[in-house]
PDB file of C-alpha atoms and ligand atoms in Angstrom:
ATOM      1  CA  MET A   1       2.947 -12.117  -1.949  1.00 87.00           C
ATOM      2  CA  ASN A   2       6.013 -14.022  -0.794  1.00 91.00           C
ATOM      3  CA  PRO A   3       6.756 -17.755  -0.772  1.00 91.00           C
ATOM      4  CA  VAL A   4       6.227 -18.115   2.983  1.00 93.00           C
ATOM      5  CA  THR A   5       2.697 -16.753   2.640  1.00 95.00           C
ATOM      6  CA  VAL A   6       2.034 -19.156  -0.228  1.00 96.00           C
ATOM      7  CA  ILE A   7       3.274 -22.117   1.793  1.00 95.00           C
ATOM      8  CA  SER A   8       1.221 -21.021   4.824  1.00 96.00           C
ATOM      9  CA  LYS A   9      -1.923 -20.854   2.722  1.00 97.00           C
ATOM     10  CA  ALA A  10      -1.294 -24.286   1.199  1.00 97.00           C
ATOM     11  CA  ARG A  11      -0.694 -25.864   4.602  1.00 96.00           C
ATOM     12  CA  ALA A  12      -3.782 -24.211   6.066  1.00 96.00           C
ATOM     13  CA  LEU A  13      -5.862 -25.601   3.204  1.00 96.00           C
ATOM     14  CA  LEU A  14      -4.467 -29.131   3.672  1.00 97.00           C
ATOM     15  CA  HIS A  15      -5.045 -28.877   7.404  1.00 96.00           C
ATOM     16  CA  ASP A  16      -8.635 -27.638   7.031  1.00 96.00           C
ATOM     17  CA  MET A  17      -9.368 -30.542   4.692  1.00 95.00           C
ATOM     18  CA  GLY A  18      -7.677 -33.073   6.950  1.00 96.00           C
ATOM     19  CA  ILE A  19      -5.331 -34.293   4.204  1.00 96.00           C
ATOM     20  CA  ASP A  20      -3.306 -36.988   5.944  1.00 95.00           C
ATOM     21  CA  ARG A  21      -2.413 -39.481   3.218  1.00 96.00           C
ATOM     22  CA  TYR A  22      -1.001 -39.684  -0.282  1.00 97.00           C
ATOM     23  CA  PRO A  23      -1.743 -39.559  -3.129  1.00 98.00           C
ATOM     24  CA  VAL A  24      -3.520 -36.338  -2.230  1.00 98.00           C
ATOM     25  CA  ASP A  25      -7.103 -36.154  -3.500  1.00 97.00           C
ATOM     26  CA  VAL A  26      -6.742 -33.140  -5.802  1.00 97.00           C
ATOM     27  CA  GLU A  27     -10.297 -33.378  -7.077  1.00 96.00           C
ATOM     28  CA  ALA A  28     -11.617 -33.065  -3.520  1.00 97.00           C
ATOM     29  CA  ILE A  29      -9.484 -29.954  -2.997  1.00 97.00           C
ATOM     30  CA  ALA A  30     -10.670 -28.449  -6.289  1.00 97.00           C
ATOM     31  CA  ASN A  31     -14.308 -29.214  -5.445  1.00 97.00           C
ATOM     32  CA  GLN A  32     -13.932 -27.666  -2.024  1.00 95.00           C
ATOM     33  CA  GLN A  33     -12.686 -24.499  -3.727  1.00 94.00           C
ATOM     34  CA  GLY A  34     -15.757 -24.445  -5.953  1.00 95.00           C
ATOM     35  CA  PHE A  35     -14.314 -26.035  -9.084  1.00 96.00           C
ATOM     36  CA  GLN A  36     -15.546 -28.968 -11.120  1.00 96.00           C
ATOM     37  CA  ILE A  37     -12.984 -30.929 -13.101  1.00 97.00           C
ATOM     38  CA  LYS A  38     -13.506 -31.857 -16.716  1.00 96.00           C
ATOM     39  CA  ILE A  39     -10.999 -33.969 -18.605  1.00 95.00           C
ATOM     40  CA  SER A  40     -11.001 -33.096 -22.289  1.00 94.00           C
ATOM     41  CA  ASP A  41      -9.405 -34.685 -25.317  1.00 93.00           C
ATOM     42  CA  GLN A  42     -10.016 -31.516 -27.332  1.00 91.00           C
ATOM     43  CA  LEU A  43      -6.979 -29.592 -26.113  1.00 90.00           C
ATOM     44  CA  THR A  44      -3.889 -29.310 -28.242  1.00 88.00           C
ATOM     45  CA  PRO A  45      -0.653 -30.901 -26.992  1.00 85.00           C
ATOM     46  CA  LYS A  46       0.521 -27.400 -26.041  1.00 82.00           C
ATOM     47  CA  GLU A  47      -2.392 -26.741 -23.664  1.00 86.00           C
ATOM     48  CA  ALA A  48      -2.300 -28.161 -20.128  1.00 89.00           C
ATOM     49  CA  GLY A  49      -5.640 -26.727 -19.086  1.00 89.00           C
ATOM     50  CA  TYR A  50      -7.751 -23.669 -18.414  1.00 88.00           C
ATOM     51  CA  VAL A  51     -10.586 -22.353 -16.274  1.00 90.00           C
ATOM     52  CA  VAL A  52     -13.947 -21.511 -17.774  1.00 89.00           C
ATOM     53  CA  ASN A  53     -17.192 -20.301 -16.235  1.00 88.00           C
ATOM     54  CA  VAL A  54     -20.215 -22.229 -17.502  1.00 88.00           C
ATOM     55  CA  ALA A  55     -23.669 -21.298 -16.199  1.00 89.00           C
ATOM     56  CA  GLY A  56     -22.221 -19.966 -12.969  1.00 89.00           C
ATOM     57  CA  LYS A  57     -19.983 -22.999 -12.458  1.00 90.00           C
ATOM     58  CA  GLN A  58     -16.212 -22.779 -12.466  1.00 92.00           C
ATOM     59  CA  LEU A  59     -14.772 -25.589 -14.571  1.00 94.00           C
ATOM     60  CA  ILE A  60     -11.133 -26.596 -14.736  1.00 95.00           C
ATOM     61  CA  ILE A  61     -10.654 -28.135 -18.147  1.00 94.00           C
ATOM     62  CA  VAL A  62      -7.659 -30.477 -18.133  1.00 95.00           C
ATOM     63  CA  ASN A  63      -5.875 -31.938 -21.131  1.00 95.00           C
ATOM     64  CA  GLY A  64      -6.706 -35.650 -21.050  1.00 95.00           C
ATOM     65  CA  ASN A  65      -3.756 -36.392 -23.310  1.00 93.00           C
ATOM     66  CA  ASP A  66      -1.268 -35.187 -20.708  1.00 92.00           C
ATOM     67  CA  ARG A  67       0.318 -37.676 -18.345  1.00 91.00           C
ATOM     68  CA  PRO A  68      -1.875 -38.259 -15.257  1.00 93.00           C
ATOM     69  CA  TYR A  69       0.604 -36.644 -12.851  1.00 94.00           C
ATOM     70  CA  ARG A  70       0.739 -33.572 -15.093  1.00 93.00           C
ATOM     71  CA  GLN A  71      -3.042 -33.359 -14.993  1.00 96.00           C
ATOM     72  CA  ARG A  72      -2.962 -33.362 -11.194  1.00 97.00           C
ATOM     73  CA  PHE A  73      -0.401 -30.557 -11.199  1.00 96.00           C
ATOM     74  CA  THR A  74      -2.479 -28.536 -13.688  1.00 95.00           C
ATOM     75  CA  ILE A  75      -5.525 -28.837 -11.416  1.00 97.00           C
ATOM     76  CA  MET A  76      -3.625 -27.666  -8.334  1.00 97.00           C
ATOM     77  CA  HIS A  77      -1.977 -24.864 -10.298  1.00 95.00           C
ATOM     78  CA  GLU A  78      -5.399 -23.514 -11.322  1.00 94.00           C
ATOM     79  CA  VAL A  79      -6.713 -23.898  -7.770  1.00 95.00           C
ATOM     80  CA  ALA A  80      -3.683 -21.899  -6.614  1.00 96.00           C
ATOM     81  CA  HIS A  81      -4.659 -18.926  -8.784  1.00 93.00           C
ATOM     82  CA  GLU A  82      -8.012 -18.902  -6.995  1.00 91.00           C
ATOM     83  CA  VAL A  83      -6.769 -19.431  -3.429  1.00 93.00           C
ATOM     84  CA  LEU A  84      -3.869 -16.987  -3.749  1.00 94.00           C
ATOM     85  CA  GLU A  85      -5.974 -14.507  -5.732  1.00 91.00           C
ATOM     86  CA  LEU A  86      -3.139 -14.176  -8.221  1.00 88.00           C
ATOM     87  CA  PRO A  87      -4.153 -13.305 -11.756  1.00 81.00           C
ATOM     88  CA  SER A  88      -3.098 -15.797 -14.352  1.00 78.00           C
ATOM     89  CA  MET A  89      -0.101 -14.693 -16.381  1.00 68.00           C
ATOM     90  CA  HIS A  90      -0.696 -17.319 -19.039  1.00 67.00           C
ATOM     91  CA  GLY A  91      -3.997 -15.969 -20.338  1.00 56.00           C
ATOM     92  CA  SER A  92      -6.932 -18.325 -20.475  1.00 56.00           C
ATOM     93  CA  THR A  93      -4.857 -21.414 -21.157  1.00 61.00           C
ATOM     94  CA  ILE A  94      -1.663 -22.789 -19.691  1.00 61.00           C
ATOM     95  CA  SER A  95       0.719 -24.365 -22.105  1.00 63.00           C
ATOM     96  CA  SER A  96       2.496 -27.504 -21.012  1.00 62.00           C
ATOM     97  CA  SER A  97       5.861 -25.943 -21.663  1.00 59.00           C
ATOM     98  CA  GLN A  98       4.952 -22.910 -19.534  1.00 54.00           C
ATOM     99  CA  LEU A  99       4.022 -25.248 -16.707  1.00 54.00           C
ATOM    100  CA  GLU A 100       7.113 -27.380 -16.841  1.00 56.00           C
ATOM    101  CA  SER A 101       9.812 -25.134 -18.216  1.00 59.00           C
ATOM    102  CA  TYR A 102      11.698 -22.793 -15.928  1.00 61.00           C
ATOM    103  CA  ALA A 103      13.143 -20.656 -18.687  1.00 59.00           C
ATOM    104  CA  THR A 104      10.276 -18.188 -19.036  1.00 63.00           C
ATOM    105  CA  ARG A 105       8.181 -18.130 -15.878  1.00 72.00           C
ATOM    106  CA  ALA A 106       6.428 -15.117 -14.368  1.00 82.00           C
ATOM    107  CA  GLN A 107       6.666 -14.698 -10.584  1.00 86.00           C
ATOM    108  CA  GLU A 108       2.909 -15.290 -10.131  1.00 89.00           C
ATOM    109  CA  GLU A 109       3.218 -18.572 -11.983  1.00 88.00           C
ATOM    110  CA  ILE A 110       6.164 -19.695  -9.875  1.00 88.00           C
ATOM    111  CA  LEU A 111       4.163 -18.965  -6.717  1.00 92.00           C
ATOM    112  CA  CYS A 112       1.233 -20.996  -8.046  1.00 93.00           C
ATOM    113  CA  ASP A 113       3.633 -23.848  -8.796  1.00 91.00           C
ATOM    114  CA  LEU A 114       4.955 -23.597  -5.251  1.00 92.00           C
ATOM    115  CA  PHE A 115       1.416 -23.867  -3.904  1.00 96.00           C
ATOM    116  CA  ALA A 116       0.682 -26.834  -6.183  1.00 96.00           C
ATOM    117  CA  ALA A 117       3.851 -28.663  -5.091  1.00 95.00           C
ATOM    118  CA  GLU A 118       3.089 -28.048  -1.418  1.00 96.00           C
ATOM    119  CA  CYS A 119      -0.374 -29.572  -1.915  1.00 97.00           C
ATOM    120  CA  LEU A 120       0.694 -32.530  -4.066  1.00 98.00           C
ATOM    121  CA  VAL A 121       3.628 -33.468  -1.824  1.00 98.00           C
ATOM    122  CA  PRO A 122       2.693 -32.094   1.611  1.00 97.00           C
ATOM    123  CA  TRP A 123       5.507 -31.298   3.996  1.00 96.00           C
ATOM    124  CA  HIS A 124       4.094 -33.365   6.849  1.00 96.00           C
ATOM    125  CA  LEU A 125       3.888 -36.436   4.596  1.00 97.00           C
ATOM    126  CA  ILE A 126       7.270 -36.195   2.812  1.00 98.00           C
ATOM    127  CA  ALA A 127       9.386 -35.131   5.806  1.00 97.00           C
ATOM    128  CA  PRO A 128       9.215 -38.497   7.635  1.00 97.00           C
ATOM    129  CA  LEU A 129      10.156 -40.286   4.382  1.00 98.00           C
ATOM    130  CA  THR A 130      13.337 -38.221   4.037  1.00 98.00           C
ATOM    131  CA  GLU A 131      14.526 -39.734   7.319  1.00 97.00           C
ATOM    132  CA  GLU A 132      13.752 -43.237   6.103  1.00 97.00           C
ATOM    133  CA  PHE A 133      15.164 -43.236   2.558  1.00 97.00           C
ATOM    134  CA  PRO A 134      18.342 -42.086   0.776  1.00 97.00           C
ATOM    135  CA  TYR A 135      18.173 -39.296  -1.809  1.00 98.00           C
ATOM    136  CA  GLU A 136      18.499 -41.555  -4.836  1.00 98.00           C
ATOM    137  CA  ALA A 137      16.881 -41.999  -8.233  1.00 98.00           C
ATOM    138  CA  ALA A 138      15.080 -45.259  -7.403  1.00 98.00           C
ATOM    139  CA  VAL A 139      13.560 -43.705  -4.279  1.00 98.00           C
ATOM    140  CA  ILE A 140      12.388 -40.636  -6.197  1.00 98.00           C
ATOM    141  CA  GLN A 141      10.835 -42.871  -8.855  1.00 97.00           C
ATOM    142  CA  GLN A 142       8.937 -44.832  -6.203  1.00 98.00           C
ATOM    143  CA  LEU A 143       7.797 -41.711  -4.335  1.00 98.00           C
ATOM    144  CA  SER A 144       6.702 -40.177  -7.650  1.00 97.00           C
ATOM    145  CA  ASP A 145       4.402 -43.179  -8.144  1.00 97.00           C
ATOM    146  CA  ASP A 146       3.242 -43.108  -4.522  1.00 98.00           C
ATOM    147  CA  PHE A 147       2.409 -39.389  -4.478  1.00 98.00           C
ATOM    148  CA  GLU A 148       1.278 -39.350  -8.122  1.00 98.00           C
ATOM    149  CA  ALA A 149       3.485 -36.321  -8.671  1.00 97.00           C
ATOM    150  CA  SER A 150       6.337 -35.758 -11.104  1.00 95.00           C
ATOM    151  CA  LYS A 151       9.860 -36.846 -10.249  1.00 96.00           C
ATOM    152  CA  SER A 152      10.910 -33.204 -10.379  1.00 94.00           C
ATOM    153  CA  CYS A 153       8.237 -32.213  -7.876  1.00 95.00           C
ATOM    154  CA  VAL A 154       8.981 -35.078  -5.490  1.00 97.00           C
ATOM    155  CA  ALA A 155      12.763 -34.659  -5.705  1.00 98.00           C
ATOM    156  CA  SER A 156      12.614 -30.931  -4.943  1.00 96.00           C
ATOM    157  CA  ARG A 157      10.232 -31.484  -2.037  1.00 96.00           C
ATOM    158  CA  PHE A 158      12.470 -34.255  -0.664  1.00 98.00           C
ATOM    159  CA  SER A 159      15.430 -31.879  -0.584  1.00 97.00           C
ATOM    160  CA  GLN A 160      13.419 -29.078   1.024  1.00 95.00           C
ATOM    161  CA  ALA A 161      12.149 -31.337   3.779  1.00 96.00           C
ATOM    162  CA  SER A 162      15.363 -33.254   4.456  1.00 97.00           C
ATOM    163  CA  ARG A 163      17.542 -32.756   7.514  1.00 97.00           C
ATOM    164  CA  GLU A 164      20.526 -34.227   5.651  1.00 97.00           C
ATOM    165  CA  LEU A 165      22.952 -32.436   3.317  1.00 97.00           C
ATOM    166  CA  HIS A 166      20.986 -32.718   0.083  1.00 98.00           C
ATOM    167  CA  ILE A 167      20.682 -30.391  -2.916  1.00 98.00           C
ATOM    168  CA  PHE A 168      18.194 -30.639  -5.781  1.00 98.00           C
ATOM    169  CA  VAL A 169      19.418 -29.272  -9.117  1.00 98.00           C
ATOM    170  CA  LEU A 170      17.234 -28.984 -12.204  1.00 96.00           C
ATOM    171  CA  ALA A 171      18.832 -28.171 -15.547  1.00 96.00           C
ATOM    172  CA  GLU A 172      17.368 -27.583 -18.985  1.00 93.00           C
ATOM    173  CA  ASN A 173      19.479 -28.372 -22.012  1.00 93.00           C
ATOM    174  CA  GLY A 174      22.529 -28.381 -19.770  1.00 96.00           C
ATOM    175  CA  ILE A 175      21.848 -25.010 -18.092  1.00 96.00           C
ATOM    176  CA  ILE A 176      21.142 -25.013 -14.351  1.00 96.00           C
ATOM    177  CA  ARG A 177      17.676 -23.504 -13.812  1.00 93.00           C
ATOM    178  CA  ASN A 178      16.681 -24.345 -10.256  1.00 92.00           C
ATOM    179  CA  VAL A 179      18.652 -25.219  -7.112  1.00 96.00           C
ATOM    180  CA  ILE A 180      16.948 -26.257  -3.885  1.00 95.00           C
ATOM    181  CA  PRO A 181      19.199 -27.129  -0.942  1.00 96.00           C
ATOM    182  CA  SER A 182      18.008 -28.735   2.256  1.00 97.00           C
ATOM    183  CA  THR A 183      18.211 -26.413   5.243  1.00 96.00           C
ATOM    184  CA  PRO A 184      21.429 -28.034   6.540  1.00 97.00           C
ATOM    185  CA  ALA A 185      23.013 -27.728   3.072  1.00 96.00           C
ATOM    186  CA  ARG A 186      22.008 -24.064   2.916  1.00 95.00           C
ATOM    187  CA  ASP A 187      23.515 -23.541   6.363  1.00 96.00           C
ATOM    188  CA  GLN A 188      26.817 -24.861   4.975  1.00 95.00           C
ATOM    189  CA  LYS A 189      26.810 -22.077   2.330  1.00 95.00           C
ATOM    190  CA  PHE A 190      27.456 -24.587  -0.433  1.00 96.00           C
ATOM    191  CA  TRP A 191      26.056 -22.372  -3.209  1.00 96.00           C
ATOM    192  CA  ILE A 192      25.370 -23.584  -6.738  1.00 97.00           C
ATOM    193  CA  ASN A 193      24.836 -20.858  -9.323  1.00 95.00           C
ATOM    194  CA  ILE A 194      21.785 -20.688 -11.551  1.00 94.00           C
ATOM    195  CA  GLY A 195      22.165 -19.937 -15.265  1.00 94.00           C
ATOM    196  CA  ILE A 196      25.491 -21.718 -15.745  1.00 95.00           C
ATOM    197  CA  GLN A 197      26.367 -24.961 -17.513  1.00 97.00           C
ATOM    198  CA  LEU A 198      26.146 -28.291 -15.729  1.00 97.00           C
ATOM    199  CA  PRO A 199      29.625 -29.294 -14.571  1.00 97.00           C
ATOM    200  CA  THR A 200      31.545 -31.440 -17.036  1.00 95.00           C
ATOM    201  CA  GLY A 201      31.840 -34.888 -15.530  1.00 94.00           C
ATOM    202  CA  SER A 202      28.613 -34.585 -13.537  1.00 97.00           C
ATOM    203  CA  ALA A 203      26.102 -37.432 -13.781  1.00 98.00           C
ATOM    204  CA  ALA A 204      23.540 -34.990 -15.220  1.00 98.00           C
ATOM    205  CA  ASP A 205      25.969 -34.007 -17.955  1.00 97.00           C
ATOM    206  CA  ASN A 206      26.502 -37.714 -18.591  1.00 96.00           C
ATOM    207  CA  VAL A 207      22.788 -38.629 -18.988  1.00 96.00           C
ATOM    208  CA  LEU A 208      22.231 -35.604 -21.215  1.00 95.00           C
ATOM    209  CA  ARG A 209      25.070 -36.607 -23.524  1.00 94.00           C
ATOM    210  CA  ASN A 210      24.473 -40.342 -23.552  1.00 93.00           C
ATOM    211  CA  GLY A 211      20.697 -40.516 -23.286  1.00 91.00           C
ATOM    212  CA  ASN A 212      20.754 -42.951 -20.363  1.00 92.00           C
ATOM    213  CA  ASN A 213      17.851 -42.591 -17.935  1.00 95.00           C
ATOM    214  CA  VAL A 214      19.975 -42.609 -14.797  1.00 97.00           C
ATOM    215  CA  ALA A 215      23.631 -42.206 -13.886  1.00 97.00           C
ATOM    216  CA  SER A 216      25.620 -41.661 -10.718  1.00 98.00           C
ATOM    217  CA  VAL A 217      29.038 -40.316  -9.852  1.00 98.00           C
ATOM    218  CA  ASP A 218      31.232 -39.490  -6.868  1.00 97.00           C
ATOM    219  CA  CYS A 219      33.067 -36.210  -7.203  1.00 96.00           C
ATOM    220  CA  ASP A 220      34.599 -33.273  -5.360  1.00 95.00           C
ATOM    221  CA  GLY A 221      32.214 -30.600  -4.158  1.00 96.00           C
ATOM    222  CA  THR A 222      34.274 -28.063  -6.073  1.00 96.00           C
ATOM    223  CA  ILE A 223      32.954 -29.218  -9.440  1.00 96.00           C
ATOM    224  CA  TRP A 224      29.495 -27.973  -8.411  1.00 97.00           C
ATOM    225  CA  SER A 225      30.265 -24.929  -6.333  1.00 96.00           C
ATOM    226  CA  ALA A 226      32.788 -22.112  -6.280  1.00 94.00           C
ATOM    227  CA  SER A 227      31.925 -21.407  -2.628  1.00 95.00           C
ATOM    228  CA  GLN A 228      34.672 -21.632  -0.043  1.00 93.00           C
ATOM    229  CA  ALA A 229      32.650 -24.373   1.615  1.00 93.00           C
ATOM    230  CA  ALA A 230      32.826 -26.581  -1.456  1.00 95.00           C
ATOM    231  CA  ALA A 231      36.361 -27.792  -0.738  1.00 94.00           C
ATOM    232  CA  ARG A 232      35.173 -29.326   2.526  1.00 95.00           C
ATOM    233  CA  PHE A 233      32.764 -31.733   0.830  1.00 96.00           C
ATOM    234  CA  ALA A 234      32.699 -34.730  -1.418  1.00 97.00           C
ATOM    235  CA  CYS A 235      29.540 -35.032  -3.437  1.00 97.00           C
ATOM    236  CA  TYR A 236      27.552 -38.093  -4.469  1.00 98.00           C
ATOM    237  CA  GLU A 237      25.218 -37.389  -7.375  1.00 98.00           C
ATOM    238  CA  GLU A 238      22.457 -39.446  -8.932  1.00 98.00           C
ATOM    239  CA  ALA A 239      21.003 -37.894 -12.077  1.00 98.00           C
ATOM    240  CA  ILE A 240      17.715 -38.578 -13.835  1.00 98.00           C
ATOM    241  CA  LEU A 241      17.051 -37.660 -17.466  1.00 97.00           C
ATOM    242  CA  LEU A 242      13.484 -36.467 -18.009  1.00 94.00           C
ATOM    243  CA  GLY A 243      11.746 -36.928 -21.324  1.00 76.00           C
ATOM    244  CA  GLN A 244      11.057 -33.336 -22.240  1.00 73.00           C
ATOM    245  CA  TRP A 245      12.889 -30.054 -22.742  1.00 78.00           C
ATOM    246  CA  GLY A 246      16.259 -31.698 -22.130  1.00 90.00           C
ATOM    247  CA  GLN A 247      15.629 -31.581 -18.389  1.00 94.00           C
ATOM    248  CA  THR A 248      17.872 -33.334 -15.915  1.00 97.00           C
ATOM    249  CA  LEU A 249      17.486 -33.727 -12.176  1.00 98.00           C
ATOM    250  CA  SER A 250      20.556 -34.026  -9.997  1.00 98.00           C
ATOM    251  CA  LEU A 251      20.137 -35.474  -6.528  1.00 98.00           C
ATOM    252  CA  LEU A 252      23.205 -34.359  -4.587  1.00 98.00           C
ATOM    253  CA  THR A 253      24.303 -35.706  -1.237  1.00 98.00           C
ATOM    254  CA  LEU A 254      27.222 -33.891   0.371  1.00 97.00           C
ATOM    255  CA  GLU A 255      29.663 -35.689   2.609  1.00 96.00           C
ATOM    256  CA  ALA A 256      32.151 -33.852   4.774  1.00 94.00           C
ATOM    257  CA  ILE A 257      35.663 -34.809   3.642  1.00 91.00           C
ATOM    258  CA  ASP A 258      36.899 -34.699   7.218  1.00 74.00           C
ATOM    259  CA  PRO A 259      34.052 -36.123   9.283  1.00 56.00           C
ATOM    260  CA  GLY A 260      36.158 -35.715  12.419  1.00 55.00           C
ATOM    261  CA  GLY A 261      36.153 -31.980  11.804  1.00 51.00           C
ATOM    262  CA  GLN A 262      32.826 -31.518  13.602  1.00 50.00           C
ATOM    263  CA  LEU A 263      30.964 -29.371  11.118  1.00 50.00           C
ATOM    264  CA  PRO A 264      28.674 -27.038  12.950  1.00 50.00           C
ATOM    265  CA  TYR A 265      25.421 -27.423  11.099  1.00 50.00           C
ATOM    266  CA  SER A 266      22.013 -26.921  12.546  1.00 46.00           C
ATOM    267  CA  SER A 267      19.455 -29.657  12.111  1.00 48.00           C
ATOM    268  CA  THR A 268      16.471 -27.438  12.789  1.00 48.00           C
ATOM    269  CA  SER A 269      14.338 -26.514   9.833  1.00 47.00           C
ATOM    270  CA  SER A 270      14.015 -22.776   9.440  1.00 48.00           C
ATOM    271  CA  GLU A 271      10.686 -23.225   7.701  1.00 50.00           C
ATOM    272  CA  ASP A 272       9.301 -25.204  10.629  1.00 49.00           C
ATOM    273  CA  GLU A 273      10.457 -22.444  12.907  1.00 46.00           C
ATOM    274  CA  LEU A 274       9.246 -19.623  10.678  1.00 48.00           C
ATOM    275  CA  LEU A 275       5.655 -20.664  10.260  1.00 49.00           C
ATOM    276  CA  PRO A 276       4.649 -20.696  13.923  1.00 40.00           C
ATOM    277  CA  GLU A 277       5.888 -17.130  14.172  1.00 41.00           C
ATOM    278  CA  LEU A 278       3.541 -16.147  11.405  1.00 46.00           C
ATOM    279  CA  THR A 279       0.464 -18.080  12.408  1.00 42.00           C
ATOM    280  CA  GLY A 280       0.976 -18.566  16.113  1.00 40.00           C
ATOM    281  CA  GLU A 281       0.690 -22.298  15.741  1.00 42.00           C
ATOM    282  CA  LEU A 282       2.176 -25.153  13.799  1.00 42.00           C
ATOM    283  CA  PRO A 283      -0.268 -26.521  11.270  1.00 41.00           C
ATOM    284  CA  TRP A 284       1.009 -29.999  12.029  1.00 43.00           C
ATOM    285  CA  PRO A 285       2.221 -31.529  15.252  1.00 41.00           C
ATOM    286  CA  LYS A 286       5.960 -31.917  15.409  1.00 38.00           C
ATOM    287  CA  ARG A 287       7.134 -35.458  15.279  1.00 37.00           C
TER     288      ARG A 287
HETATM  289 ZN1   ZN B   1      -0.954 -20.081 -13.941  1.00 60.61          ZN
END
């Protein structure tokens, strides 16, 4: 199964259920898929949740001690295993670190996370907001509260849906683990490598060292990318320090150094264009 199939299935589910507002009602989605939700205080801090069959009923047991947004993600992650028919790679329980850490994730689990993110922050609801708001820490904080989804989830979805030159970078303990460019940024071939250290002098490096919650910095594109394209951009970064696993989020906005140079970037979203080819129709009307 590939990511496009996963996204198609998530969008079809949202469409069938008429999900048109946020926060998305995850319990309704779980119920519709045949699950009951049970919040339990009996789980250890390492367990996010698990599925159990009781008297013919499928129960998703969720750790009531986890943060509420984490609980919502756990529910959608378990629903994803069912909808995508992907066997769980985490045994009967998911540990919180397995859910949130990128260091040791199986492909099936990443696909279930993708499905969960698509459901918690639906494309058709986040895309209009990316036109309205800048890609900044305060905006991500607000949208996290509005969607009842983690800052990491909202920030990555914002970048994916944006028609501006944005890049989402997640690092753990100073090592870059996930990079999600907007389609226009990808078209510019401004590549950021995974598995390397955060650039010295980046805002993310700063919050990690100093323990501040948020920092920002203007820099050259070349500190982030060794691509040829990097020299053509300045980069504004806002970084957010997350509480656990030494995670940092970098919200990058690229600005062409010579705006008169007429950079040829496409503003069409390849994902928007790809899905109709697969399904024959757009799940959502174009704006
Ligand atoms: Zn899983």
